[in-house]
GROMACS .gro file of C-alpha atoms in nm:
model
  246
    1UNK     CA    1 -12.356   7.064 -10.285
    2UNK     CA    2 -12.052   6.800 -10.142
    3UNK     CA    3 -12.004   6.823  -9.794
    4UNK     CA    4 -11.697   6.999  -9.696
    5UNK     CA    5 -11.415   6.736  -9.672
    6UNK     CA    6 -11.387   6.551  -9.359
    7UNK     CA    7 -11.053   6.647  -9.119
    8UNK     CA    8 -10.827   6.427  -9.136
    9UNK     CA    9 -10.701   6.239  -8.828
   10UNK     CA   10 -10.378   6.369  -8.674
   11UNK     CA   11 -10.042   6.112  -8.728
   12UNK     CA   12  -9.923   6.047  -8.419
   13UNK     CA   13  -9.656   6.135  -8.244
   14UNK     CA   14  -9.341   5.985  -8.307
   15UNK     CA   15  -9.201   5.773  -7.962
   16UNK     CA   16  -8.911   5.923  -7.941
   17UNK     CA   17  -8.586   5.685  -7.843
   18UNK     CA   18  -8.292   5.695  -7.621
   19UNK     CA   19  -7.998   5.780  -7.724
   20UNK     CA   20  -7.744   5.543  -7.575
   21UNK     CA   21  -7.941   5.244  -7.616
   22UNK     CA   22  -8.099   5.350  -7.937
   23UNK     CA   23  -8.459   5.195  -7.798
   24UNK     CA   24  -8.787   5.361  -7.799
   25UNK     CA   25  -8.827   5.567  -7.468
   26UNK     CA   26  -9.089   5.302  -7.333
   27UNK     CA   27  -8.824   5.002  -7.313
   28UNK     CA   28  -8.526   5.191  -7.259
   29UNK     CA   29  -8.370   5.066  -6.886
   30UNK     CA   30  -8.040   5.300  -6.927
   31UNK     CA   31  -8.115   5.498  -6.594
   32UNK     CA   32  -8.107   5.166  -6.406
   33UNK     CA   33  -7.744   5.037  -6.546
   34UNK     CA   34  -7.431   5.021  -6.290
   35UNK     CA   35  -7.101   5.112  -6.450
   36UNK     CA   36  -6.855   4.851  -6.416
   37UNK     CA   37  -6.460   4.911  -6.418
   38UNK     CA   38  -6.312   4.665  -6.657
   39UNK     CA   39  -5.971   4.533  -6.731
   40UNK     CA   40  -6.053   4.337  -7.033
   41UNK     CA   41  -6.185   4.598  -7.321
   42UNK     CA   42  -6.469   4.502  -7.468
   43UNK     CA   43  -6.539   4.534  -7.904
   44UNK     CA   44  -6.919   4.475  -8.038
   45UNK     CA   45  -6.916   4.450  -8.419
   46UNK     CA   46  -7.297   4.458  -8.532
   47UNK     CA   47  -7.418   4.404  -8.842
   48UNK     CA   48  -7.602   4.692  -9.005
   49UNK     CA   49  -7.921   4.510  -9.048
   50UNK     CA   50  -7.949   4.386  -8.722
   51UNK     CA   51  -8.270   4.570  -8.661
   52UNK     CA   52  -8.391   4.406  -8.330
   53UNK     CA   53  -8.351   4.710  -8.127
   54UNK     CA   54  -8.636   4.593  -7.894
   55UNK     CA   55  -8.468   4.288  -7.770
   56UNK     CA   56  -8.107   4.367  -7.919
   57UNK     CA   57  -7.870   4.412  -7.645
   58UNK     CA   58  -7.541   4.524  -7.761
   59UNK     CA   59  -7.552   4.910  -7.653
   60UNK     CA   60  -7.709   4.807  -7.316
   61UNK     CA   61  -7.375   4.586  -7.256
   62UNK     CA   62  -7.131   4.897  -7.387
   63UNK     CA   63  -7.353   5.172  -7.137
   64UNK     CA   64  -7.192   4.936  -6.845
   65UNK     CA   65  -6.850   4.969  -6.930
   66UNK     CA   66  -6.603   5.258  -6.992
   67UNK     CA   67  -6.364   5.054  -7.206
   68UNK     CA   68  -6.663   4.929  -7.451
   69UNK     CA   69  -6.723   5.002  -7.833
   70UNK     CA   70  -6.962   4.922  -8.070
   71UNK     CA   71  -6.906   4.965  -8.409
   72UNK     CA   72  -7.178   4.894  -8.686
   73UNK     CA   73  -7.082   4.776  -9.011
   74UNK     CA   74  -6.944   4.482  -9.214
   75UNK     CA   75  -6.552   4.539  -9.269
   76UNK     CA   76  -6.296   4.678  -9.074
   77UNK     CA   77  -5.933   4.647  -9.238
   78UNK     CA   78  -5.766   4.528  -8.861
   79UNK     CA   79  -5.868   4.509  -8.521
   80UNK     CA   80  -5.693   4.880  -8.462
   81UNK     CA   81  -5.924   5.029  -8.733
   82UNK     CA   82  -6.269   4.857  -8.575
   83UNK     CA   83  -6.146   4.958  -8.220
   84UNK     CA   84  -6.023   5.309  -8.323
   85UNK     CA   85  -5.694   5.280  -8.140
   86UNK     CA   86  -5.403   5.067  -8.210
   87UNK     CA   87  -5.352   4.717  -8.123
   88UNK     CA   88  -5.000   4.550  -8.074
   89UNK     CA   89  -5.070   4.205  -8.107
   90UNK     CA   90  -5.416   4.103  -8.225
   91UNK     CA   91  -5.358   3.729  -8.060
   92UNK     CA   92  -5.383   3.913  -7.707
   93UNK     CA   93  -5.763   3.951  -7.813
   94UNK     CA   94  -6.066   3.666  -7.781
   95UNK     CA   95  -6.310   3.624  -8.032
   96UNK     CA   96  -6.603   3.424  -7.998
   97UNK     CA   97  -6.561   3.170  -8.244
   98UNK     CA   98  -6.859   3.050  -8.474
   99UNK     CA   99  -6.745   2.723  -8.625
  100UNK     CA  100  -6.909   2.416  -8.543
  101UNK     CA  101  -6.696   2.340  -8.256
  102UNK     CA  102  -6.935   2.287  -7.974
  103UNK     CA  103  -6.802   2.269  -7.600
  104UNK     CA  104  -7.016   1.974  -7.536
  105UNK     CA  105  -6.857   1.767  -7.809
  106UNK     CA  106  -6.513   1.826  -7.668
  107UNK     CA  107  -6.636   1.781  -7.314
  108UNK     CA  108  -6.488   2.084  -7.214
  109UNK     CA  109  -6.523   2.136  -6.834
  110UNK     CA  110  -6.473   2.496  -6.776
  111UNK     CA  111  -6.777   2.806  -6.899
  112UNK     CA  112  -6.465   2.956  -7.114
  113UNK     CA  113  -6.271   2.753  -7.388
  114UNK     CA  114  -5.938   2.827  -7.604
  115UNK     CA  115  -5.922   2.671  -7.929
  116UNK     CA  116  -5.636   2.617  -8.125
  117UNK     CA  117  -5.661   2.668  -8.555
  118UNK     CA  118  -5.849   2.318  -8.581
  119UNK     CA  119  -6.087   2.388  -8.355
  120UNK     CA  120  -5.967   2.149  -8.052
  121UNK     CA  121  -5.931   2.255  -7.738
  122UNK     CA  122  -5.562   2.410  -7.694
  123UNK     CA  123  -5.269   2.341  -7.405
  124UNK     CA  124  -5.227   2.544  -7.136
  125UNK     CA  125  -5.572   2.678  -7.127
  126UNK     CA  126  -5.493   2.892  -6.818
  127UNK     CA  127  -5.170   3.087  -6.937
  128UNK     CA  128  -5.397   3.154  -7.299
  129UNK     CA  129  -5.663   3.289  -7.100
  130UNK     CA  130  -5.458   3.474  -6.880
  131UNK     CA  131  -5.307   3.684  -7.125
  132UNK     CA  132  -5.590   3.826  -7.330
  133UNK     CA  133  -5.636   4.203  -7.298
  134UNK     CA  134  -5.969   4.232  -7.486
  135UNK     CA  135  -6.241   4.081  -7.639
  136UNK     CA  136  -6.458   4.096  -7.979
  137UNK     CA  137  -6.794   4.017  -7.971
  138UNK     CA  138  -7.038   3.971  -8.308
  139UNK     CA  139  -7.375   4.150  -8.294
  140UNK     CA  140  -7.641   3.972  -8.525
  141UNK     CA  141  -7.840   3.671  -8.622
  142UNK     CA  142  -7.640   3.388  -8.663
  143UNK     CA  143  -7.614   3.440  -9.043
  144UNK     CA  144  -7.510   3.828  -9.038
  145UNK     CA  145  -7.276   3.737  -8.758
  146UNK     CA  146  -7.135   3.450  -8.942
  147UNK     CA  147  -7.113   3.764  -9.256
  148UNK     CA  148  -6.906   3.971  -8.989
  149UNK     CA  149  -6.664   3.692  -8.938
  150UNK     CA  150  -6.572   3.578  -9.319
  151UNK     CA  151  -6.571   3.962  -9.397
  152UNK     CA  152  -6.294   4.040  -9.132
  153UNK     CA  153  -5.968   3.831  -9.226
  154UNK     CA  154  -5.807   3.989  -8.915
  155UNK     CA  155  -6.005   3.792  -8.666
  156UNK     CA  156  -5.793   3.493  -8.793
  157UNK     CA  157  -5.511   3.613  -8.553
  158UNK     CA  158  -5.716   3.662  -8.275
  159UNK     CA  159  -5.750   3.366  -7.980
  160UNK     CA  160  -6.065   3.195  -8.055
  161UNK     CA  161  -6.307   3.071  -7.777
  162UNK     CA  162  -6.605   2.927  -7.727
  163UNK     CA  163  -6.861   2.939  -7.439
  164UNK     CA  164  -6.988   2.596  -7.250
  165UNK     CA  165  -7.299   2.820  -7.039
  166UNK     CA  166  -7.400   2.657  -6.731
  167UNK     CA  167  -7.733   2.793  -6.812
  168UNK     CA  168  -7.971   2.872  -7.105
  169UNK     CA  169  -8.077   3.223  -7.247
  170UNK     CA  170  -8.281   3.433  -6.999
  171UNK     CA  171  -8.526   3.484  -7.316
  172UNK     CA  172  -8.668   3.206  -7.244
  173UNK     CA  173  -8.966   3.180  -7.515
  174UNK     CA  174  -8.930   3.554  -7.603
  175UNK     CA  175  -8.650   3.404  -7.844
  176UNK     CA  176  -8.529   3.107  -7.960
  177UNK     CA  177  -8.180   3.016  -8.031
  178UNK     CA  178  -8.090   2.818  -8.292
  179UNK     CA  179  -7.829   2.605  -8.043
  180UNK     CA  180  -7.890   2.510  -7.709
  181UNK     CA  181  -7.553   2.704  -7.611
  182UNK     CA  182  -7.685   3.029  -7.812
  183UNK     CA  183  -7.650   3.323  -7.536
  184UNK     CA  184  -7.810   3.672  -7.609
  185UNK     CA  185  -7.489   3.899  -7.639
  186UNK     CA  186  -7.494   4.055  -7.307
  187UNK     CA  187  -7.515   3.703  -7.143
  188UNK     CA  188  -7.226   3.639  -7.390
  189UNK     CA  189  -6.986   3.912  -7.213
  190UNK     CA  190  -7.102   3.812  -6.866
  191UNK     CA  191  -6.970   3.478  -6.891
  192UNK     CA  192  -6.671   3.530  -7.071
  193UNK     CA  193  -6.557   3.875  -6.880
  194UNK     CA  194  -6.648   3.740  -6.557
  195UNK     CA  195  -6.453   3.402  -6.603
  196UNK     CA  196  -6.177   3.555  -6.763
  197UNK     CA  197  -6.160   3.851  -6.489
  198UNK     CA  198  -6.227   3.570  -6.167
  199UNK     CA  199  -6.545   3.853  -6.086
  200UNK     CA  200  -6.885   3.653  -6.060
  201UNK     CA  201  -6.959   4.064  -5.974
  202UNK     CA  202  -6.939   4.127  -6.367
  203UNK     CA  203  -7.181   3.842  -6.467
  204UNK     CA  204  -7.462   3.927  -6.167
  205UNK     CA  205  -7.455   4.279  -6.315
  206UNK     CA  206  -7.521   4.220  -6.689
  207UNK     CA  207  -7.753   3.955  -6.589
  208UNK     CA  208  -7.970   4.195  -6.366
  209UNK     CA  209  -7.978   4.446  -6.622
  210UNK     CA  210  -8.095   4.193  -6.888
  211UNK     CA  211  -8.346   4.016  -6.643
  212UNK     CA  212  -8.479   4.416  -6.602
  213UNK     CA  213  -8.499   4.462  -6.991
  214UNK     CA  214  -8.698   4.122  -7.025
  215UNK     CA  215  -8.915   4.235  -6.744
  216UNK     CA  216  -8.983   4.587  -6.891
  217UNK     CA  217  -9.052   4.466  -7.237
  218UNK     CA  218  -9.315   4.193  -7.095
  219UNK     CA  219  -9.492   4.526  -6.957
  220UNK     CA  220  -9.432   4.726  -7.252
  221UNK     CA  221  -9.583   4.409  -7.437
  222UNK     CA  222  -9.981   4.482  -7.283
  223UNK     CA  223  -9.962   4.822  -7.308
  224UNK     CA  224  -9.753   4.915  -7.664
  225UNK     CA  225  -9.746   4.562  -7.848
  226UNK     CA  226  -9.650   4.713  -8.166
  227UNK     CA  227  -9.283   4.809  -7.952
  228UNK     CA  228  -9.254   4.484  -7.824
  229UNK     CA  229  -9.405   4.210  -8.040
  230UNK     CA  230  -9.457   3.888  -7.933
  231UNK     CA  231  -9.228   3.624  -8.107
  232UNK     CA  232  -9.325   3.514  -8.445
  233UNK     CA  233  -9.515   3.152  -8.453
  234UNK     CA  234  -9.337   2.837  -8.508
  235UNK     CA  235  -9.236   2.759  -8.841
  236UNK     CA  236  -9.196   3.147  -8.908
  237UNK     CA  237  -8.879   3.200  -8.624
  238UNK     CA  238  -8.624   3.453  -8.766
  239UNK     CA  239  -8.306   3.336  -8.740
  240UNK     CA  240  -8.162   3.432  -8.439
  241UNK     CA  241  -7.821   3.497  -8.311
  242UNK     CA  242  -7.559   3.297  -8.109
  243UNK     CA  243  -7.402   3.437  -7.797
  244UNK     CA  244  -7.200   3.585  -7.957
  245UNK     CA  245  -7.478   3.870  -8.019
  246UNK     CA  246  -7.337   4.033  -7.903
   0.00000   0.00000   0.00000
């Protein structure tokens, strides 16, 4: 006679994630974020297979702010439709240029940079700043964000920019950029919001709350390493994003 068959194991449970950050429970750092009153809106186009919600950081940047969107996808017909409200004059909005224009090469001095259509750096650098209202941020490796950008004609009229960090990423070895001025996307907006706002206040506050999630997924790393892998060996690097992220 067969022995009766053998019970099987129970699945288990499913960690369940948060719902404004979209991260599993264990990494989530929402209860820790400090809103922060902006006067520059903020718009996060991600790609929709962006998939690196353990080190992504494009929800954790909208939580701080009132004025913040994300939206995922690849097309939006104008800057209105992706922001949901309408937009006057899409030239009063910053987008973080991808072309090859580096800051470095142009010796730009200042951590902010207007560029004009061939990718110099434009006149009057102050009075461009000055008068932006918002800025667009791309979410993604550097491929899928370089995808948002050809894919959205409308970001033609907006003011591009470029960043010139003082500082590399915080992720250190946890991720490497592909250029040396590649910025996570919440490092992104601190730079650019707090130069373009004169409040250092902005920047210290994004970069506590990503120094927090870097800390909490190092933890989460000993205890849960299929939530936080460690990063893939070289020669097998994923291609990551520029500061867009975003």
């Amino acid at each position: 006679m067969s022995n009766p068959a053998e019970p099987t194991a129970a699945a288990p449970e499913p960690i369940p994630e948060c719902p404004h950050c979209q991260k599993p429970m264990p990494l989530c750092i929402c209860d820790s974020v400090t809103p922060i009153e902006n006067r520059l809106s903020l718009l996060v186009l991600q790609h929709p297979q962006e998939q690196d919600r353990a080190l992504g950081t494009a929800r954790l940047l909208a939580k701080h702010f009132a004025d913040a969107t994300v939206r995922v996808g690849l097309s939006w017909p104008s800057l209105s439709k992706a922001l949901g409200r309408p937009i006057e004059n899409a030239a009063r909005w910053a987008v973080l240029y991808l072309g090859s224009a580096r800051a470095a090469d142009l010796d730009a001095e200042g951590e902010i940079v207007a560029l004009n259509r061939k990718g110099e750096i434009a006149e009057n650098q102050r009075a461009i700043l000055g008068k932006l209202e918002g800025v667009v941020l791309l979410d993604g490796t550097w491929s899928q964000a370089k995808a948002l950008w050809w894919r959205n004609p409308w970001m033609l009229k907006c003011q591009r920019v470029i960043l010139n960090p003082a500082h590399p990423s915080r992720y250190g070895r946890l991720r490497r950029e592909p250029r040396k001025d590649g910025l996570s996307t919440i490092e992104a907006a601190a730079t650019i919001l707090a130069g373009l706002e004169r409040r250092p206040d902005i920047a210290e506050t994004l970069h506590a709350s990503f120094e927090r999630l870097l800390t909490r997924y190092r933890e989460v790393q000993a205890e849960m390493p299929e939530l936080a892998p460690k990063p893939a060996p070289k020669g097998r690097r994923r291609d990551f994003r520029r500061g867009k992220k975003a």
